[in-house]
Amino acid sequence: MSDWIIGLEGTEAGATVAMFLALGAAFLHAVFGALQKGRHDPWLSRGVIDAWLFVLSAPIALFVVPWPQGWVWLLLLGAMAIHFVYKIGMALAFSRGAFTVVYPVVRGSGPLFTVIGAWLLFGETFSLVQWLGVLVLVAGIFGLAVYNLIHVEVARETLVPALWLAVGTGATVALYTTYDAYGIRATPDPFTFLAWFFFLTAMDMPVIAALRWRHMRHRPTLGPLVWRGFAGALVAWGSFGSVMLATRLDKVGEAAVLRETSTVFAALIGWLILKESVGPRRLALMATIALGAVIVEFGG
């Protein structure tokens, strides 16, 4: 598998595979966000997800893939720090605001900064048409967030701090997207970076969740929480793994933009599963997001 991925780098076939990986990551990331936001405390949900990630990734990292060498260890340590900040921000935002308001804001601020970061770090450039697509996508995402903000009926008293947290967390999305792309490109075997990334970055939240669990007066039933965490761990592997492979195969900026169509899937999940209302205006904004992604993909 590693040789196949490496052989696709810089090819037209690799660009096509990267597109499908990024779109798959978009859907899976929306599912992942919904699993963390669902009916359980987001801190506990994320903690159980990471506990499963640690358990599932350990044998792959320790016994299947080649071990990291040299400064790859430093890259992995940096990823641990960045993703810790991201996870804290997501949990804080989700605990204060509705999923369909918070999630679009977090994801909406990411693509623009990621495109700029990819230009500075990797020398990637976008055509004018692609920049138009980025603006259309970002406008659709923030339009969706504003519409949701106006019409949301739950947790309005904590919505303003939730939005500020979402904006700050969105900045970390751009940071980790660019950083992870650099890390997976710097590692000879991409699956070495992936396996050790999931293994090492999953060590923090289980500790925080366990401490939170100890101090809760009304603790949720463990069974459903554990199974939700197992599903979340599998989804996380697919989501974060897919987009990182996409950034190795093709442009980081394009993968980041396509991944942010996750807001469309998130709105559908919020409507169908979390029972949050969706109307024609929201559907139009979702179509705008998808249009922006199409313009970016085919405007190069």
Short mmCIF file of C-alpha atoms in Angstrom, two decimals:
data_model
loop_
_atom_site.label_atom_id
_atom_site.label_comp_id
_atom_site.label_asym_id
_atom_site.label_seq_id
_atom_site.Cartn_x
_atom_site.Cartn_y
_atom_site.Cartn_z
CA MET A 1 0.00 0.00 0.00
CA SER A 2 2.82 2.43 0.87
CA ASP A 3 4.55 1.82 -2.49
CA TRP A 4 1.24 2.39 -4.30
CA ILE A 5 0.65 5.72 -2.52
CA ILE A 6 4.23 6.87 -3.14
CA GLY A 7 3.94 5.88 -6.81
CA LEU A 8 0.85 8.07 -7.23
CA GLU A 9 2.53 11.25 -5.93
CA GLY A 10 2.55 14.06 -8.47
CA THR A 11 0.54 12.14 -11.07
CA GLU A 12 -2.87 12.82 -12.61
CA ALA A 13 -4.15 9.58 -11.08
CA GLY A 14 -2.82 10.73 -7.72
CA ALA A 15 -4.76 14.00 -8.04
CA THR A 16 -7.96 12.05 -8.73
CA VAL A 17 -7.39 9.75 -5.75
CA ALA A 18 -6.64 12.81 -3.58
CA MET A 19 -9.97 14.37 -4.60
CA PHE A 20 -11.96 11.30 -3.54
CA LEU A 21 -9.93 10.97 -0.34
CA ALA A 22 -10.67 14.60 0.58
CA LEU A 23 -14.39 14.22 -0.13
CA GLY A 24 -14.49 11.00 1.89
CA ALA A 25 -12.71 12.82 4.70
CA ALA A 26 -15.38 15.56 4.54
CA PHE A 27 -18.22 13.12 5.10
CA LEU A 28 -16.39 11.21 7.81
CA HIS A 29 -15.35 14.39 9.62
CA ALA A 30 -18.96 15.53 9.81
CA VAL A 31 -19.87 12.13 11.27
CA PHE A 32 -16.98 12.47 13.71
CA GLY A 33 -18.18 15.90 14.83
CA ALA A 34 -21.70 14.62 15.34
CA LEU A 35 -20.43 11.69 17.41
CA GLN A 36 -18.53 14.08 19.66
CA LYS A 37 -21.44 16.54 19.92
CA GLY A 38 -24.25 13.93 20.26
CA ARG A 39 -26.22 13.25 23.42
CA HIS A 40 -23.13 12.60 25.58
CA ASP A 41 -20.86 15.16 27.19
CA PRO A 42 -18.35 16.20 24.44
CA TRP A 43 -15.41 15.82 26.81
CA LEU A 44 -16.36 12.25 27.63
CA SER A 45 -17.13 11.46 23.99
CA ARG A 46 -13.74 12.69 22.82
CA GLY A 47 -11.98 10.95 25.67
CA VAL A 48 -13.51 7.56 24.83
CA ILE A 49 -12.84 8.08 21.12
CA ASP A 50 -9.16 8.77 21.84
CA ALA A 51 -8.94 5.82 24.22
CA TRP A 52 -10.07 3.55 21.39
CA LEU A 53 -7.70 5.30 18.98
CA PHE A 54 -4.82 4.58 21.34
CA VAL A 55 -5.79 0.91 21.69
CA LEU A 56 -6.40 0.35 17.97
CA SER A 57 -3.34 2.29 16.79
CA ALA A 58 -0.81 0.85 19.25
CA PRO A 59 -0.26 -2.55 17.58
CA ILE A 60 -0.07 -0.95 14.12
CA ALA A 61 2.45 1.68 15.24
CA LEU A 62 4.56 -0.69 17.33
CA PHE A 63 4.56 -3.83 15.19
CA VAL A 64 3.34 -3.18 11.62
CA VAL A 65 4.74 0.05 10.16
CA PRO A 66 8.40 1.17 10.23
CA TRP A 67 9.23 3.27 13.29
CA PRO A 68 9.84 7.02 12.87
CA GLN A 69 13.43 8.07 12.39
CA GLY A 70 15.34 11.23 13.30
CA TRP A 71 13.43 14.47 13.32
CA VAL A 72 10.13 12.78 12.46
CA TRP A 73 9.84 12.27 16.23
CA LEU A 74 9.93 16.06 16.68
CA LEU A 75 7.25 16.47 14.01
CA LEU A 76 5.04 14.01 15.87
CA LEU A 77 5.56 15.85 19.15
CA GLY A 78 4.53 19.07 17.44
CA ALA A 79 1.41 17.37 16.10
CA MET A 80 0.55 16.24 19.64
CA ALA A 81 0.63 19.84 20.88
CA ILE A 82 -1.35 21.32 18.00
CA HIS A 83 -4.07 18.66 18.06
CA PHE A 84 -4.37 18.93 21.85
CA VAL A 85 -5.24 22.62 21.48
CA TYR A 86 -7.67 21.78 18.67
CA LYS A 87 -9.45 19.10 20.70
CA ILE A 88 -9.77 21.36 23.74
CA GLY A 89 -11.22 24.10 21.56
CA MET A 90 -13.74 21.76 19.94
CA ALA A 91 -14.90 20.36 23.27
CA LEU A 92 -15.30 23.84 24.76
CA ALA A 93 -17.23 25.09 21.72
CA PHE A 94 -19.47 22.01 21.48
CA SER A 95 -20.30 22.24 25.19
CA ARG A 96 -21.59 25.79 24.69
CA GLY A 97 -23.26 25.92 21.26
CA ALA A 98 -25.46 24.00 18.83
CA PHE A 99 -23.68 21.66 16.42
CA THR A 100 -25.01 23.34 13.26
CA VAL A 101 -23.79 26.75 14.48
CA VAL A 102 -20.41 25.86 15.94
CA TYR A 103 -19.26 23.34 13.34
CA PRO A 104 -19.56 25.61 10.25
CA VAL A 105 -17.64 28.41 11.98
CA VAL A 106 -14.81 26.07 12.96
CA ARG A 107 -14.53 24.65 9.47
CA GLY A 108 -15.21 27.91 7.63
CA SER A 109 -12.15 29.77 8.86
CA GLY A 110 -9.84 26.89 7.99
CA PRO A 111 -9.67 26.79 4.16
CA LEU A 112 -8.60 30.40 3.59
CA PHE A 113 -5.75 30.23 6.12
CA THR A 114 -4.72 26.78 4.89
CA VAL A 115 -4.46 27.97 1.29
CA ILE A 116 -2.24 30.85 2.44
CA GLY A 117 -0.16 28.49 4.60
CA ALA A 118 0.26 26.05 1.71
CA TRP A 119 1.49 28.92 -0.47
CA LEU A 120 4.04 30.00 2.14
CA LEU A 121 5.25 26.51 3.06
CA PHE A 122 4.88 24.49 -0.14
CA GLY A 123 4.85 27.17 -2.83
CA GLU A 124 1.35 26.18 -3.97
CA THR A 125 -0.62 28.71 -5.99
CA PHE A 126 -4.30 29.02 -6.90
CA SER A 127 -5.71 30.46 -10.12
CA LEU A 128 -8.10 33.40 -9.97
CA VAL A 129 -10.99 31.03 -10.65
CA GLN A 130 -9.91 28.83 -7.73
CA TRP A 131 -9.69 31.86 -5.44
CA LEU A 132 -13.23 32.69 -6.48
CA GLY A 133 -14.22 29.17 -5.49
CA VAL A 134 -12.56 29.59 -2.07
CA LEU A 135 -14.48 32.83 -1.49
CA VAL A 136 -17.77 31.22 -2.57
CA LEU A 137 -17.18 28.25 -0.25
CA VAL A 138 -16.17 30.39 2.73
CA ALA A 139 -19.13 32.74 2.14
CA GLY A 140 -21.47 29.76 2.10
CA ILE A 141 -20.01 28.32 5.28
CA PHE A 142 -20.21 31.56 7.23
CA GLY A 143 -23.62 32.30 5.77
CA LEU A 144 -24.78 28.95 7.09
CA ALA A 145 -23.33 29.75 10.51
CA VAL A 146 -25.03 33.18 10.63
CA TYR A 147 -28.37 31.73 9.53
CA ASN A 148 -28.12 29.04 12.20
CA LEU A 149 -27.15 31.65 14.78
CA ILE A 150 -30.27 33.70 14.03
CA HIS A 151 -32.65 30.76 14.17
CA VAL A 152 -31.17 28.50 16.82
CA GLU A 153 -33.39 28.10 19.86
CA VAL A 154 -31.16 26.19 22.29
CA ALA A 155 -28.26 27.38 24.49
CA ARG A 156 -28.48 30.97 23.23
CA GLU A 157 -27.04 32.34 26.47
CA THR A 158 -23.72 30.59 25.80
CA LEU A 159 -23.70 31.02 22.01
CA VAL A 160 -21.45 34.10 21.82
CA PRO A 161 -18.54 32.49 23.73
CA ALA A 162 -19.14 29.33 21.70
CA LEU A 163 -18.68 31.30 18.48
CA TRP A 164 -15.46 32.93 19.69
CA LEU A 165 -14.15 29.52 20.64
CA ALA A 166 -15.18 28.21 17.23
CA VAL A 167 -13.24 30.96 15.43
CA GLY A 168 -10.13 30.26 17.48
CA THR A 169 -10.47 26.54 16.91
CA GLY A 170 -10.86 27.20 13.18
CA ALA A 171 -7.40 28.81 13.22
CA THR A 172 -5.97 25.61 14.69
CA VAL A 173 -7.65 23.65 11.87
CA ALA A 174 -5.60 25.60 9.33
CA LEU A 175 -2.48 25.12 11.44
CA TYR A 176 -2.84 21.37 11.88
CA THR A 177 -3.83 20.81 8.22
CA THR A 178 -0.67 22.51 6.99
CA TYR A 179 1.52 21.01 9.68
CA ASP A 180 0.24 17.47 9.20
CA ALA A 181 0.76 17.79 5.44
CA TYR A 182 4.37 18.76 6.10
CA GLY A 183 4.79 15.85 8.51
CA ILE A 184 3.37 13.16 6.24
CA ARG A 185 5.42 14.47 3.31
CA ALA A 186 8.59 14.44 5.40
CA THR A 187 8.12 10.80 6.45
CA PRO A 188 9.39 8.19 3.93
CA ASP A 189 6.50 5.81 4.64
CA PRO A 190 3.22 7.78 4.94
CA PHE A 191 1.63 5.08 7.09
CA THR A 192 4.42 5.46 9.65
CA PHE A 193 3.33 9.05 10.23
CA LEU A 194 -0.36 8.10 10.29
CA ALA A 195 -0.05 5.20 12.73
CA TRP A 196 2.23 7.04 15.15
CA PHE A 197 0.16 10.22 14.80
CA PHE A 198 -3.00 8.45 15.96
CA PHE A 199 -1.12 6.54 18.65
CA LEU A 200 0.60 9.56 20.22
CA THR A 201 -2.11 12.21 19.82
CA ALA A 202 -4.67 9.95 21.52
CA MET A 203 -2.94 9.99 24.91
CA ASP A 204 -4.31 13.27 26.26
CA MET A 205 -8.11 13.33 26.18
CA PRO A 206 -8.70 9.97 27.94
CA VAL A 207 -6.96 11.43 31.01
CA ILE A 208 -9.09 14.59 30.93
CA ALA A 209 -12.26 12.54 30.39
CA ALA A 210 -11.42 10.24 33.30
CA LEU A 211 -10.92 13.21 35.63
CA ARG A 212 -14.19 14.73 34.44
CA TRP A 213 -15.97 11.40 34.95
CA ARG A 214 -14.75 11.19 38.55
CA HIS A 215 -16.26 14.58 39.41
CA MET A 216 -19.61 14.15 37.66
CA ARG A 217 -22.69 13.82 39.88
CA HIS A 218 -24.78 12.12 37.18
CA ARG A 219 -22.63 9.78 35.15
CA PRO A 220 -23.95 8.44 31.83
CA THR A 221 -24.24 4.72 31.20
CA LEU A 222 -20.87 3.44 30.02
CA GLY A 223 -22.09 0.94 27.41
CA PRO A 224 -23.45 3.36 24.77
CA LEU A 225 -20.56 5.77 25.42
CA VAL A 226 -17.96 3.06 24.85
CA TRP A 227 -19.55 1.90 21.60
CA ARG A 228 -19.87 5.51 20.40
CA GLY A 229 -16.17 5.92 21.12
CA PHE A 230 -15.29 2.80 19.15
CA ALA A 231 -17.27 4.04 16.14
CA GLY A 232 -15.66 7.47 16.50
CA ALA A 233 -12.17 5.98 16.51
CA LEU A 234 -12.80 4.13 13.26
CA VAL A 235 -14.27 7.27 11.71
CA ALA A 236 -11.29 9.34 12.90
CA TRP A 237 -8.86 6.96 11.22
CA GLY A 238 -10.79 7.29 7.99
CA SER A 239 -11.30 11.06 8.19
CA PHE A 240 -7.93 12.38 9.33
CA GLY A 241 -6.04 9.59 7.57
CA SER A 242 -7.76 10.26 4.24
CA VAL A 243 -7.12 13.99 4.21
CA MET A 244 -3.48 13.56 5.21
CA LEU A 245 -2.93 11.08 2.40
CA ALA A 246 -4.68 13.53 0.05
CA THR A 247 -2.23 16.27 1.03
CA ARG A 248 0.68 13.95 0.23
CA LEU A 249 -0.72 13.07 -3.19
CA ASP A 250 -1.81 16.52 -4.35
CA LYS A 251 -2.11 20.17 -3.33
CA VAL A 252 -2.67 20.83 0.36
CA GLY A 253 -4.94 23.81 -0.34
CA GLU A 254 -7.26 21.89 -2.65
CA ALA A 255 -7.56 19.00 -0.18
CA ALA A 256 -8.35 21.46 2.62
CA VAL A 257 -11.06 23.20 0.61
CA LEU A 258 -12.71 19.94 -0.46
CA ARG A 259 -12.57 18.64 3.12
CA GLU A 260 -14.57 21.65 4.30
CA THR A 261 -17.59 20.46 2.34
CA SER A 262 -18.01 18.55 5.60
CA THR A 263 -20.25 21.44 6.64
CA VAL A 264 -22.81 20.23 4.07
CA PHE A 265 -22.75 16.74 5.54
CA ALA A 266 -22.83 18.22 9.06
CA ALA A 267 -25.99 20.18 8.27
CA LEU A 268 -27.64 17.04 6.92
CA ILE A 269 -26.59 15.07 10.02
CA GLY A 270 -27.84 17.86 12.28
CA TRP A 271 -31.17 17.73 10.49
CA LEU A 272 -31.64 13.99 10.06
CA ILE A 273 -30.02 12.65 13.24
CA LEU A 274 -29.71 15.45 15.79
CA LYS A 275 -33.19 16.75 14.82
CA GLU A 276 -32.01 20.32 14.22
CA SER A 277 -34.27 22.16 11.76
CA VAL A 278 -33.24 22.70 8.10
CA GLY A 279 -35.10 24.94 5.62
CA PRO A 280 -34.77 26.08 2.01
CA ARG A 281 -32.37 28.93 2.86
CA ARG A 282 -30.03 26.57 4.64
CA LEU A 283 -30.20 24.16 1.72
CA ALA A 284 -29.28 27.03 -0.63
CA LEU A 285 -26.27 27.89 1.52
CA MET A 286 -25.20 24.25 1.53
CA ALA A 287 -25.42 24.27 -2.27
CA THR A 288 -23.21 27.39 -2.27
CA ILE A 289 -20.57 25.56 -0.25
CA ALA A 290 -20.62 22.64 -2.65
CA LEU A 291 -20.41 25.01 -5.64
CA GLY A 292 -17.33 26.68 -4.18
CA ALA A 293 -15.62 23.30 -3.78
CA VAL A 294 -16.43 22.37 -7.38
CA ILE A 295 -15.00 25.67 -8.64
CA VAL A 296 -11.77 25.09 -6.70
CA GLU A 297 -11.38 21.52 -7.92
CA PHE A 298 -11.99 22.19 -11.60
CA GLY A 299 -10.79 25.80 -11.84
CA GLY A 300 -7.07 25.00 -11.78
#
